[in-house]
Short mmCIF file of C-alpha atoms in Angstrom, two decimals:
data_model
loop_
_atom_site.label_atom_id
_atom_site.label_comp_id
_atom_site.label_asym_id
_atom_site.label_seq_id
_atom_site.Cartn_x
_atom_site.Cartn_y
_atom_site.Cartn_z
CA MET A 6 216.52 99.83 -99.83
CA SER A 7 219.00 96.75 -100.14
CA ASP A 8 218.35 93.56 -101.93
CA LYS A 9 216.30 91.02 -100.45
CA LEU A 10 218.06 87.81 -101.14
CA ILE A 11 215.03 84.62 -101.81
CA ILE A 12 215.25 81.94 -99.55
CA PHE A 13 214.74 78.70 -101.56
CA ASP A 14 214.28 75.71 -98.90
CA THR A 15 214.77 72.25 -100.63
CA THR A 16 214.60 70.27 -97.19
CA LEU A 17 211.87 68.03 -98.77
CA ARG A 18 213.98 67.52 -101.60
CA ASP A 19 217.53 67.60 -101.32
CA GLY A 20 216.97 67.02 -97.70
CA GLU A 21 214.94 63.54 -98.11
CA GLN A 22 217.69 62.49 -99.80
CA SER A 23 219.92 62.26 -96.47
CA PRO A 24 219.79 58.10 -97.19
CA GLY A 25 216.82 57.26 -94.15
CA ALA A 26 215.94 61.00 -94.42
CA SER A 27 212.33 59.63 -96.01
CA MET A 28 209.04 60.92 -95.08
CA THR A 29 205.53 60.97 -95.28
CA ARG A 30 203.76 63.07 -97.38
CA ASP A 31 201.85 63.91 -94.50
CA GLU A 32 205.45 64.80 -93.17
CA LYS A 33 205.61 66.91 -95.42
CA VAL A 34 203.09 69.06 -95.39
CA ARG A 35 203.62 69.21 -91.73
CA ILE A 36 207.01 70.17 -92.70
CA ALA A 37 205.42 73.22 -95.43
CA ARG A 38 203.46 74.72 -93.38
CA ALA A 39 206.43 76.11 -90.83
CA LEU A 40 208.53 76.38 -93.04
CA GLU A 41 205.64 78.66 -94.58
CA ARG A 42 205.13 80.37 -91.44
CA LEU A 43 209.36 80.95 -91.27
CA ARG A 44 208.16 82.60 -94.28
CA VAL A 45 210.49 81.21 -96.71
CA ASP A 46 210.33 82.01 -100.56
CA VAL A 47 210.81 79.36 -102.25
CA ILE A 48 209.63 75.98 -100.58
CA GLU A 49 211.02 72.64 -103.22
CA ALA A 50 208.40 70.19 -102.31
CA GLY A 51 209.77 67.39 -104.24
CA PHE A 52 210.69 65.34 -108.00
CA PRO A 53 207.66 63.97 -109.18
CA ALA A 54 208.57 61.79 -111.08
CA ALA A 55 210.37 59.78 -108.92
CA SER A 56 207.27 57.97 -107.73
CA PRO A 57 203.68 57.69 -107.58
CA GLY A 58 204.39 58.82 -103.39
CA ASP A 59 206.59 61.70 -104.55
CA PHE A 60 203.95 63.15 -106.21
CA GLU A 61 201.49 62.43 -103.93
CA SER A 62 204.02 64.81 -101.58
CA VAL A 63 204.77 67.25 -104.37
CA GLN A 64 200.45 67.60 -105.01
CA ALA A 65 199.47 67.80 -101.41
CA VAL A 66 201.80 70.41 -100.22
CA ALA A 67 201.10 72.16 -102.99
CA ARG A 68 197.48 71.98 -102.23
CA ALA A 69 198.43 73.30 -98.70
CA VAL A 70 200.59 76.04 -98.85
CA ARG A 71 199.58 79.29 -100.35
CA ASP A 72 201.81 82.13 -98.85
CA SER A 73 205.20 80.53 -100.52
CA SER A 74 206.21 78.67 -103.74
CA VAL A 75 206.22 75.93 -104.72
CA CYS A 76 208.51 74.02 -106.94
CA GLY A 77 208.50 70.00 -108.13
CA LEU A 78 212.44 68.94 -108.93
CA ALA A 79 212.09 67.70 -113.30
CA ARG A 80 215.18 66.67 -115.25
CA ALA A 81 215.58 68.04 -118.79
CA LEU A 82 212.57 65.27 -120.00
CA ASP A 83 209.66 65.73 -121.78
CA ARG A 84 207.51 62.82 -119.27
CA ASP A 85 209.36 64.42 -115.27
CA ILE A 86 208.97 68.08 -116.67
CA ASP A 87 204.77 67.13 -117.23
CA ARG A 88 204.32 65.10 -114.08
CA ALA A 89 205.68 68.18 -111.98
CA GLY A 90 202.96 69.95 -114.03
CA GLU A 91 200.05 68.51 -113.36
CA ALA A 92 201.52 67.35 -109.84
CA LEU A 93 201.46 71.27 -108.95
CA LYS A 94 199.04 72.52 -110.78
CA ASP A 95 196.71 73.74 -107.77
CA ALA A 96 199.86 75.64 -106.68
CA GLN A 97 198.53 79.07 -106.06
CA ARG A 98 202.67 80.16 -106.85
CA PRO A 99 204.15 77.00 -108.52
CA ARG A 100 208.11 76.76 -109.68
CA ILE A 101 209.53 74.32 -111.40
CA HIS A 102 213.39 73.36 -111.30
CA THR A 103 214.12 71.46 -114.31
CA PHE A 104 218.17 70.73 -114.56
CA ILE A 105 220.63 68.62 -116.77
CA ALA A 106 224.58 67.72 -116.27
CA THR A 107 227.24 70.64 -117.75
CA SER A 108 230.53 69.60 -116.20
CA PRO A 109 232.40 67.54 -118.45
CA ILE A 110 232.82 64.38 -117.12
CA HIS A 111 228.70 64.51 -116.43
CA MET A 112 228.43 64.81 -120.09
CA GLN A 113 230.88 62.57 -121.29
CA ARG A 114 230.50 60.12 -119.10
CA LYS A 115 227.12 60.11 -117.20
CA LEU A 116 224.60 61.83 -120.39
CA ASN A 117 227.21 60.37 -122.89
CA MET A 118 225.92 63.59 -125.00
CA THR A 119 228.10 66.47 -126.59
CA PRO A 120 227.88 70.22 -124.86
CA ASP A 121 224.98 70.44 -128.14
CA GLN A 122 222.99 68.06 -127.60
CA VAL A 123 222.69 69.60 -123.68
CA VAL A 124 222.13 72.88 -124.47
CA GLU A 125 219.12 71.35 -126.90
CA HIS A 126 218.03 69.24 -124.31
CA ALA A 127 217.95 72.52 -121.80
CA VAL A 128 216.10 75.09 -124.07
CA LYS A 129 213.98 71.96 -124.69
CA ALA A 130 213.25 71.96 -120.78
CA VAL A 131 212.79 75.47 -120.36
CA ARG A 132 210.45 75.81 -123.03
CA ARG A 133 208.32 72.88 -121.69
CA ALA A 134 207.45 73.71 -118.12
CA ARG A 135 206.55 77.49 -119.50
CA GLN A 136 204.43 76.25 -120.62
CA TYR A 137 203.16 74.85 -116.95
CA ALA A 138 204.29 78.13 -114.24
CA ASP A 139 205.78 81.32 -115.29
CA ASP A 140 207.79 80.99 -112.99
CA VAL A 141 211.04 78.17 -113.73
CA GLU A 142 213.82 77.72 -112.73
CA PHE A 143 217.08 76.24 -114.43
CA SER A 144 220.24 74.73 -113.17
CA PRO A 145 223.20 73.41 -114.54
CA GLU A 146 223.82 70.29 -112.67
CA ASP A 147 227.86 70.01 -111.67
CA ALA A 148 228.01 74.19 -112.41
CA GLY A 149 231.91 74.16 -110.31
CA ARG A 150 233.37 71.41 -112.64
CA SER A 151 232.69 73.19 -115.78
CA GLU A 152 233.45 75.60 -118.87
CA GLU A 153 233.00 78.77 -118.28
CA ASP A 154 232.15 78.85 -121.28
CA PHE A 155 229.75 76.32 -121.81
CA LEU A 156 228.33 78.37 -118.78
CA CYS A 157 227.93 81.14 -120.04
CA ARG A 158 226.50 79.78 -123.60
CA ILE A 159 223.84 77.46 -121.74
CA LEU A 160 222.76 79.45 -119.56
CA GLU A 161 222.23 82.85 -121.98
CA ALA A 162 220.00 80.17 -124.05
CA VAL A 163 218.15 79.08 -121.16
CA ILE A 164 217.14 82.49 -120.46
CA ASP A 165 216.34 82.98 -123.53
CA ALA A 166 213.92 79.84 -123.67
CA GLY A 167 212.06 81.51 -120.61
CA ALA A 168 214.15 80.59 -117.41
CA ARG A 169 213.61 83.01 -115.05
CA THR A 170 216.18 81.62 -111.72
CA LEU A 171 219.44 80.27 -112.92
CA ASN A 172 220.70 77.61 -110.40
CA ILE A 173 224.43 77.44 -109.91
CA PRO A 174 225.17 74.38 -107.52
CA ASP A 175 228.11 73.24 -106.18
CA THR A 176 227.03 70.23 -106.60
CA VAL A 177 229.70 67.52 -105.35
CA GLY A 178 231.30 70.37 -102.76
CA TYR A 179 234.72 71.26 -104.76
CA ALA A 180 233.91 74.94 -104.91
CA MET A 181 236.00 76.77 -102.80
CA PRO A 182 235.01 81.02 -101.21
CA ASP A 183 236.39 82.99 -103.15
CA GLN A 184 236.50 81.19 -106.82
CA PHE A 185 232.95 79.97 -106.25
CA GLY A 186 231.54 83.38 -105.67
CA GLY A 187 234.06 84.98 -108.66
CA MET A 188 232.47 82.99 -110.72
CA ILE A 189 228.74 83.16 -109.82
CA GLY A 190 230.49 88.00 -110.66
CA ARG A 191 232.02 87.01 -113.62
CA LEU A 192 228.93 84.93 -115.21
CA ILE A 193 226.62 87.70 -113.93
CA GLU A 194 228.95 90.02 -116.18
CA ARG A 195 229.59 88.10 -118.85
CA ILE A 196 225.88 86.24 -119.92
CA PRO A 197 224.29 89.42 -121.95
CA ASN A 198 221.23 88.59 -120.99
CA SER A 199 221.44 87.80 -117.42
CA ASP A 200 219.44 91.00 -116.21
CA LYS A 201 216.30 89.03 -116.73
CA ALA A 202 216.52 86.06 -114.47
CA ILE A 203 218.72 85.94 -111.05
CA PHE A 204 220.60 84.00 -109.77
CA SER A 205 220.93 81.47 -107.71
CA VAL A 206 223.05 78.66 -105.75
CA HIS A 207 223.10 75.82 -104.69
CA CYS A 208 226.04 74.75 -102.51
CA HIS A 209 227.29 70.68 -101.18
CA ASN A 210 228.88 70.92 -97.63
CA ASP A 211 231.89 67.61 -98.23
CA LEU A 212 234.23 70.08 -97.32
CA GLY A 213 232.66 72.23 -94.67
CA LEU A 214 232.07 75.18 -97.12
CA ALA A 215 229.11 75.30 -98.20
CA VAL A 216 227.48 78.16 -96.44
CA ALA A 217 230.86 79.66 -96.55
CA ASN A 218 230.34 79.87 -100.49
CA SER A 219 226.75 80.51 -101.13
CA LEU A 220 227.85 83.65 -98.68
CA SER A 221 230.19 84.36 -101.24
CA ALA A 222 228.15 84.06 -104.34
CA VAL A 223 225.13 86.21 -102.48
CA MET A 224 228.53 88.91 -102.56
CA HIS A 225 229.02 88.62 -105.22
CA GLY A 226 225.99 89.69 -106.62
CA ALA A 227 223.47 85.47 -106.44
CA ARG A 228 219.77 87.21 -105.04
CA GLN A 229 218.93 83.09 -104.11
CA VAL A 230 220.26 81.19 -101.84
CA GLU A 231 219.24 76.94 -101.71
CA CYS A 232 218.85 75.82 -98.37
CA THR A 233 218.10 73.29 -96.67
CA ILE A 234 216.92 73.13 -92.25
CA ASN A 235 219.95 72.14 -90.48
CA GLY A 236 221.70 71.85 -93.25
CA LEU A 237 219.96 68.40 -93.77
CA GLY A 238 221.41 66.83 -97.33
CA GLU A 239 222.86 63.83 -99.10
CA ARG A 240 226.56 62.88 -98.55
CA ALA A 241 227.93 66.54 -96.04
CA GLY A 242 224.49 68.03 -96.41
CA ASN A 243 223.55 71.50 -97.95
CA ALA A 244 223.78 75.04 -97.12
CA ALA A 245 222.24 75.65 -93.09
CA LEU A 246 218.96 78.04 -94.16
CA GLU A 247 219.90 79.17 -89.88
CA GLU A 248 223.14 80.05 -90.91
CA ILE A 249 222.48 82.05 -94.57
CA VAL A 250 219.53 83.66 -92.81
CA MET A 251 220.90 84.60 -89.36
CA ALA A 252 224.61 86.30 -90.48
CA VAL A 253 223.03 88.13 -93.18
CA ARG A 254 220.77 89.20 -91.17
CA THR A 255 223.23 89.52 -88.38
CA ARG A 256 226.00 91.09 -90.53
CA ARG A 257 223.29 94.04 -92.06
CA ASP A 258 226.52 96.48 -92.36
CA PHE A 259 228.00 94.04 -94.40
CA PHE A 260 226.24 92.13 -97.21
CA PRO A 261 223.51 94.30 -99.09
CA CYS A 262 220.17 91.97 -98.65
CA HIS A 263 218.46 91.32 -96.47
CA THR A 264 215.89 87.87 -95.82
CA ASP A 265 211.91 87.89 -94.77
CA ILE A 266 212.65 85.20 -92.97
CA ASP A 267 210.74 85.19 -89.68
CA THR A 268 213.60 84.35 -87.31
CA ARG A 269 211.68 83.70 -84.57
CA GLU A 270 210.24 80.14 -85.81
CA ILE A 271 213.92 79.02 -86.68
CA VAL A 272 214.41 76.38 -83.80
CA ALA A 273 211.01 75.55 -83.50
CA CYS A 274 210.79 73.98 -87.33
CA SER A 275 214.76 72.99 -87.22
CA LYS A 276 213.30 70.22 -83.71
CA LEU A 277 209.86 69.24 -86.18
CA VAL A 278 211.98 68.53 -89.11
CA SER A 279 214.83 66.84 -86.12
CA ASN A 280 212.20 64.91 -85.13
CA ILE A 281 210.61 64.09 -88.39
CA THR A 282 213.41 62.83 -90.01
CA GLY A 283 215.73 61.51 -86.79
CA PHE A 284 218.52 63.19 -87.48
CA PRO A 285 219.83 64.95 -84.03
CA VAL A 286 220.74 68.32 -84.23
CA GLN A 287 224.12 68.25 -82.78
CA PRO A 288 224.55 70.09 -79.42
CA ASN A 289 227.44 72.84 -80.81
CA LYS A 290 225.18 73.73 -84.36
CA ALA A 291 224.74 77.14 -85.58
CA ILE A 292 221.74 78.72 -84.41
CA VAL A 293 219.69 75.41 -83.31
CA GLY A 294 221.86 73.40 -80.87
CA ALA A 295 221.56 72.76 -77.65
CA ASN A 296 225.14 75.26 -77.01
CA ALA A 297 225.04 77.85 -79.39
CA PHE A 298 223.53 80.32 -76.18
CA ALA A 299 225.11 78.58 -73.03
CA HIS A 300 228.47 80.21 -71.07
CA GLU A 301 230.50 77.93 -69.38
CA SER A 302 232.63 79.65 -68.77
CA GLY A 303 233.73 82.02 -65.76
CA ILE A 304 234.57 85.09 -68.14
CA HIS A 305 232.10 84.50 -70.24
CA GLN A 306 229.53 84.16 -68.51
CA ASP A 307 230.56 87.32 -66.07
CA GLY A 308 231.03 88.94 -69.93
CA VAL A 309 227.36 87.95 -70.52
CA LEU A 310 225.75 89.28 -67.06
CA LYS A 311 227.22 93.04 -67.48
CA SER A 312 226.54 93.48 -70.57
CA ARG A 313 225.33 90.62 -73.74
CA GLU A 314 226.96 91.87 -76.05
CA THR A 315 229.66 91.00 -74.98
CA TYR A 316 230.45 87.46 -76.16
CA GLU A 317 227.19 87.24 -77.61
CA ILE A 318 226.55 88.71 -80.96
CA MET A 319 222.59 87.48 -81.53
CA SER A 320 220.29 87.11 -79.20
CA ALA A 321 218.69 83.47 -77.80
CA GLU A 322 215.05 85.37 -78.53
CA GLU A 323 216.05 86.63 -81.99
CA VAL A 324 215.62 82.91 -83.26
CA GLY A 325 212.62 81.25 -81.35
CA TRP A 326 214.50 79.95 -78.64
CA THR A 327 212.36 81.70 -74.93
CA ALA A 328 209.66 82.12 -77.29
CA ASN A 329 206.50 81.76 -75.32
CA ARG A 330 204.73 78.44 -75.62
CA MET A 331 201.98 77.56 -74.31
CA VAL A 332 201.85 73.65 -71.48
CA LEU A 333 199.24 71.38 -71.93
CA GLY A 334 198.85 69.08 -68.56
CA LYS A 335 196.32 66.20 -67.62
CA HIS A 336 193.77 68.83 -66.55
CA SER A 337 194.47 71.31 -70.37
CA GLY A 338 190.57 69.79 -73.09
CA ARG A 339 190.34 68.37 -76.45
CA ASN A 340 189.63 72.39 -77.06
CA ALA A 341 193.38 73.59 -75.90
CA PHE A 342 195.09 70.54 -77.11
CA ARG A 343 193.12 70.88 -80.58
CA THR A 344 194.06 74.68 -80.47
CA ARG A 345 197.65 74.22 -80.24
CA MET A 346 198.27 71.39 -82.26
CA GLN A 347 196.44 73.95 -85.29
CA GLU A 348 199.04 76.30 -84.21
CA LEU A 349 201.66 73.96 -85.54
CA GLY A 350 200.32 73.72 -88.53
CA ILE A 351 198.16 70.10 -87.59
CA ASP A 352 194.84 70.31 -89.10
CA PHE A 353 192.96 66.27 -88.20
CA ALA A 354 191.37 64.48 -91.40
CA SER A 355 187.87 64.20 -89.06
CA GLU A 356 187.41 64.08 -85.39
CA GLN A 357 187.68 60.42 -85.02
CA ASP A 358 191.84 61.39 -85.23
CA LEU A 359 191.15 64.29 -83.28
CA ASN A 360 190.31 62.02 -80.57
CA ALA A 361 192.28 59.04 -80.92
CA ALA A 362 195.74 61.68 -81.46
CA PHE A 363 194.34 63.21 -78.39
CA GLN A 364 193.74 59.71 -76.48
CA ARG A 365 197.24 59.03 -77.06
CA PHE A 366 197.91 63.02 -75.39
CA LYS A 367 196.46 61.65 -72.38
CA GLU A 368 198.13 58.46 -71.78
CA LEU A 369 201.34 60.68 -72.35
CA ALA A 370 200.02 62.95 -69.51
CA ASP A 371 200.15 60.14 -67.60
CA LYS A 372 203.43 60.33 -67.37
CA LYS A 373 204.58 63.20 -67.68
CA HIS A 374 203.91 66.80 -65.70
CA ASP A 375 203.36 68.97 -68.73
CA ILE A 376 203.41 68.83 -72.07
CA PHE A 377 205.68 70.86 -74.48
CA ASP A 378 205.25 72.06 -78.25
CA GLU A 379 208.63 69.21 -79.07
CA ASP A 380 206.06 66.57 -77.63
CA LEU A 381 203.16 66.92 -79.64
CA GLN A 382 205.53 66.73 -82.59
CA ALA A 383 206.78 63.76 -81.15
CA LEU A 384 203.55 62.14 -80.75
CA ILE A 385 202.17 62.81 -84.30
CA THR A 386 205.31 61.64 -85.78
CA GLU A 387 205.22 58.30 -84.02
CA ALA A 388 201.50 58.08 -84.87
CA GLY A 389 202.54 58.83 -89.06
CA VAL A 390 203.08 55.38 -89.66
CA GLU A 391 200.76 55.00 -92.65
CA ALA A 392 197.83 51.96 -91.42
CA GLU A 393 198.91 49.80 -94.90
CA ASP A 394 202.42 50.40 -93.92
CA GLU A 395 201.94 48.61 -90.08
CA CYS A 396 202.40 45.87 -90.96
CA VAL A 397 205.03 44.77 -87.77
CA ARG A 398 202.68 46.48 -83.87
CA LEU A 399 204.29 45.94 -81.20
CA VAL A 400 202.13 44.80 -78.45
CA TYR A 401 204.50 44.18 -74.90
CA LEU A 402 206.95 44.23 -73.74
CA HIS A 403 209.27 42.93 -70.51
CA VAL A 404 212.25 43.49 -69.63
CA CYS A 405 214.69 42.70 -66.39
CA SER A 406 217.63 44.38 -65.87
CA GLU A 407 219.89 43.44 -63.06
CA THR A 408 223.27 43.90 -61.10
CA GLY A 409 224.74 40.78 -61.80
CA GLU A 410 222.59 39.77 -64.24
CA VAL A 411 222.41 38.27 -67.51
CA PRO A 412 219.77 40.63 -68.88
CA ASN A 413 216.55 39.37 -70.56
CA ALA A 414 213.51 40.96 -72.04
CA ARG A 415 210.66 39.32 -73.44
CA VAL A 416 208.26 40.61 -76.15
CA THR A 417 205.41 39.51 -77.84
CA VAL A 418 204.15 41.68 -81.38
CA LYS A 419 201.76 41.36 -83.74
CA VAL A 420 202.89 40.44 -87.37
CA ASP A 421 200.45 40.40 -89.78
CA ASN A 422 197.85 40.15 -86.83
CA GLU A 423 198.99 36.98 -86.25
CA GLU A 424 199.91 37.35 -82.11
CA LEU A 425 204.25 35.97 -81.53
CA THR A 426 206.69 36.11 -78.73
CA GLY A 427 209.90 35.17 -78.08
CA THR A 428 212.33 36.71 -75.34
CA ALA A 429 216.07 36.83 -75.36
CA VAL A 430 219.11 37.86 -73.76
CA GLY A 431 221.57 41.11 -74.84
CA GLY A 432 224.40 43.27 -73.81
CA GLY A 433 221.66 45.38 -72.12
CA ALA A 434 218.18 46.06 -71.58
CA VAL A 435 217.41 47.68 -75.29
CA ASP A 436 220.04 44.71 -76.84
CA ALA A 437 217.87 42.34 -76.03
CA SER A 438 214.68 44.33 -76.47
CA LEU A 439 215.86 44.64 -79.46
CA LYS A 440 217.37 40.79 -79.91
CA ALA A 441 214.09 39.50 -79.56
CA ILE A 442 211.71 41.69 -82.05
CA GLU A 443 214.23 40.54 -84.27
CA SER A 444 213.85 36.74 -83.46
CA LEU A 445 210.00 37.81 -84.35
CA VAL A 446 210.36 39.83 -87.87
CA HIS A 447 213.44 38.25 -88.61
CA ALA A 448 214.40 41.67 -90.58
CA GLU A 449 218.11 40.33 -91.37
CA ALA A 450 219.06 43.86 -91.19
CA ASN A 451 222.46 45.44 -90.88
CA LEU A 452 221.76 48.06 -88.02
CA GLN A 453 223.47 51.33 -88.76
CA LEU A 454 222.59 54.43 -86.27
CA TYR A 455 220.97 53.70 -81.78
CA SER A 456 220.30 56.77 -81.35
CA VAL A 457 219.24 58.55 -77.79
CA ASN A 458 217.71 62.13 -77.63
CA ALA A 459 215.76 63.77 -75.09
CA ILE A 460 213.40 65.81 -75.94
CA THR A 461 212.90 68.16 -73.81
CA SER A 462 214.56 68.96 -70.22
CA GLY A 463 214.17 66.99 -67.21
CA THR A 464 214.08 63.20 -65.91
CA ASP A 465 210.42 62.92 -67.38
CA SER A 466 211.49 63.73 -70.85
CA GLN A 467 210.53 61.21 -73.80
CA GLY A 468 213.61 59.59 -75.06
CA GLU A 469 213.06 60.20 -78.55
CA VAL A 470 215.02 56.89 -80.04
CA THR A 471 216.20 56.15 -83.93
CA VAL A 472 217.77 53.52 -85.15
CA ARG A 473 218.72 52.46 -88.69
CA LEU A 474 218.64 49.87 -90.71
CA GLU A 475 219.90 48.23 -93.87
CA LYS A 476 219.25 45.62 -96.16
CA GLY A 477 220.11 44.90 -99.68
CA GLY A 478 221.45 48.21 -100.14
CA ARG A 479 218.15 49.88 -98.81
CA ILE A 480 218.52 52.70 -95.61
CA VAL A 481 215.36 53.11 -92.97
CA ASN A 482 215.13 55.11 -90.46
CA GLY A 483 212.97 53.97 -87.68
CA GLN A 484 211.64 56.47 -84.58
CA GLY A 485 210.90 56.48 -81.51
CA ALA A 486 210.06 58.30 -78.33
CA ASP A 487 208.69 57.26 -74.62
CA THR A 488 209.52 58.32 -71.08
CA ASP A 489 210.80 55.18 -71.03
CA ILE A 490 214.07 54.94 -72.62
CA VAL A 491 213.86 50.70 -73.51
CA ILE A 492 209.48 50.57 -74.88
CA ALA A 493 211.20 54.04 -77.29
CA SER A 494 213.96 51.99 -78.82
CA ALA A 495 212.01 48.53 -78.88
CA LYS A 496 209.24 51.35 -81.61
CA ALA A 497 212.19 52.57 -82.82
CA TYR A 498 213.38 49.36 -84.15
CA VAL A 499 209.56 47.55 -85.07
CA ASN A 500 208.99 51.40 -87.46
CA ALA A 501 211.91 50.33 -89.50
CA VAL A 502 211.29 47.23 -89.31
CA ASN A 503 207.91 48.39 -91.60
CA LYS A 504 209.70 50.77 -93.37
CA LEU A 505 211.81 47.77 -94.84
CA ARG A 506 208.73 46.08 -95.84
CA THR A 507 207.50 48.30 -97.66
CA SER A 508 207.71 48.22 -101.71
CA LYS A 509 208.28 51.64 -101.21
CA GLN A 510 210.52 53.03 -102.78
CA ARG A 511 212.02 55.94 -103.78
CA MET A 512 214.32 56.93 -106.76
CA HIS A 513 217.41 59.02 -106.29
CA PRO A 514 216.65 62.07 -108.50
CA GLN A 515 220.03 62.30 -110.05
CA VAL A 516 218.74 59.01 -111.60
CA GLY A 517 217.98 58.30 -114.80
CA ASP A 518 217.96 57.80 -119.06
CA VAL A 519 218.72 61.68 -119.00
#
């Protein structure tokens, strides 16, 4: 029997640190339920001390998830650990993940602490966390640039204090595979009580080596990998869960371990995360990209037709690309709609919410013939802006665009319950529409990204638009979906403006007075 490789998903915590990727509480719960269907072992739901919103999100995930462990991040501070313990009190299997920096540059310049003080804080944090959960994880931040002797010292101490998982992060994505894997092997060998803990890794992708470093660590004894769906994460992202899992599954001859992941749920989970965050998956992305199992070369096509194994090392079905799905349409009833939503992990708080969602579904069904799972996920995401945050609402949009003429748009929006109408011209229909909206809402933000992605195939597919705005250092993503790209663009811009206007902000987990 091979060892089990624990899959620790941090999409809801580290993935959310991508600029503009912040999620609402309900969106986090939806993703957590998808991760549970994926059979992820540990779900890191957030950083409870970061903000009241993050606390509520972790609490909601802890209450919703039953099969996976739910984890909360905490700095090595009493108040952080207490907050995490409180947020996780309803979890079936709670885990507290506490961390403190251990590299010389971090200890001297960020923490202003001596190595002795850092060890003292780490031990104290682990002991306090054990008061709330038997399952405690400790991370020496920036381990990749830490002195190995000091790592041995602090990790031995936190194991004695009760840590049962030791996570070694390559915080800045600096390590090389042989170097990083070798370090993991040496730590396991040198620490006297290493047999009392599971060694984990958390690799960032700054040099494009997050997956390679993680798998190298697995070959040297790590038995937990921290990763995210689609490799989402701050800067260049994290190790991609789907790539880790399928590498281990496909190369059973090479890796001395296995995972419990239900790989048939990978594509559905990838699409959900992409839909909610507004970060589209590149077509040539391994496993979950649209072209991952496409063959255009005649030589490749001929080989695949004769024997799939000639050019495919895994099947599309394995990861959920061709899973049977119920297709809904305009004649589908309320019960079929409710049933499919429940299968997608979406529950409605009341009959009123169900009726409102069903009405939106019927409106969409009048525009396109077949409604797929991706359409349903987009429908719920679009409706997910909380009422108190919806200060601006799109009421009416008229666009004129014809050959040889300057496009113009007329738009009506409701701002704080007052209807305002404005017009604008632009380089195209979308440009004119967004300029007309801006003339009324005065967001005065920098447009950093405008992206269009087809949710499904076909000319009647909904277009999903992502708009990224920056103002005063704050970055938000707005999303909109419609069969009309111009309307979807207007919805996305309004959504982003609403996020800018709300006072809710997240604190970066690594900012603070540790």
